[in-house]
Amino acid sequence: MVAVDSDDVVVRGVVAGAARGVILSFARAVQRVAADREGTRLLAEAAGNIAAAPVAMSSAMASSGRENHANG
């Protein structure tokens, strides 16, 4: 039978708890980075759509104007 010192058990528990805390903190940080990247991608996509909207609208209006003129 192996004798277990209670101080040894406490130290192991503290080390295990600290390691778990570090791992959980790292996992949360990775999730935040992933969320930030996704948010940045969505914002960039939305900004691109907003920037392209006037061009698309004026192109559609010009096309519609040509159709109306041709049919008029």
Coordinates of C-alpha atoms in Angstrom, one line a residue:
M1 CA 0.0 0.0 0.0
V2 CA 1.2 3.5 -0.8
A3 CA 1.1 6.2 1.8
V4 CA -0.4 9.4 0.5
D5 CA 0.5 12.7 2.1
S6 CA -2.5 15.0 2.4
D7 CA -0.3 18.0 1.5
D8 CA 0.6 16.1 -1.7
V9 CA -3.1 15.7 -2.5
V10 CA -3.7 19.4 -1.9
V11 CA -0.8 20.4 -4.2
R12 CA -2.0 18.1 -6.9
G13 CA -5.5 19.4 -6.6
V14 CA -4.2 23.0 -6.8
V15 CA -2.0 22.2 -9.8
A16 CA -4.9 20.4 -11.6
G17 CA -7.3 23.3 -10.9
A18 CA -4.8 25.8 -12.2
A19 CA -4.1 23.8 -15.3
R20 CA -7.9 23.5 -15.9
G21 CA -8.3 27.3 -15.4
V22 CA -5.5 28.0 -17.9
I23 CA -7.0 25.6 -20.5
L24 CA -10.5 27.1 -20.1
S25 CA -9.1 30.7 -20.4
F26 CA -7.2 29.7 -23.6
A27 CA -10.4 28.1 -25.0
R28 CA -12.4 31.3 -24.3
A29 CA -9.7 33.4 -25.9
V30 CA -9.8 31.2 -29.0
Q31 CA -13.6 31.5 -29.1
R32 CA -13.4 35.3 -28.8
V33 CA -10.8 35.5 -31.7
A34 CA -13.0 33.3 -33.9
A35 CA -16.1 35.4 -33.1
D36 CA -14.2 38.6 -33.8
R37 CA -13.0 37.3 -37.1
E38 CA -16.5 36.2 -38.1
G39 CA -17.8 39.6 -37.0
T40 CA -15.1 41.4 -38.9
R41 CA -15.9 39.3 -42.0
L42 CA -19.6 40.0 -41.7
L43 CA -19.0 43.7 -41.3
A44 CA -16.6 43.8 -44.3
E45 CA -19.2 41.9 -46.3
A46 CA -22.0 44.3 -45.3
A47 CA -19.7 47.3 -46.0
G48 CA -19.0 45.9 -49.5
N49 CA -22.7 45.4 -50.1
I50 CA -23.5 48.9 -48.9
A51 CA -20.7 50.3 -51.1
A52 CA -21.9 48.4 -54.1
A53 CA -25.6 49.3 -53.7
P54 CA -25.5 52.8 -55.3
V55 CA -23.6 51.3 -58.3
A56 CA -26.1 48.5 -58.7
M57 CA -29.0 50.9 -58.2
S58 CA -27.8 53.4 -60.8
S59 CA -27.0 50.6 -63.2
A60 CA -30.5 49.2 -62.7
M61 CA -32.1 52.7 -63.1
A62 CA -30.0 53.3 -66.3
S63 CA -31.1 50.0 -67.7
S64 CA -34.7 50.7 -66.8
G65 CA -34.5 54.1 -68.4
R66 CA -33.1 52.6 -71.6
E67 CA -36.0 50.1 -71.6
N68 CA -38.6 52.8 -71.0
H69 CA -37.0 55.0 -73.7
A70 CA -37.0 52.1 -76.2
N71 CA -40.6 51.2 -75.4
G72 CA -41.8 54.8 -75.2

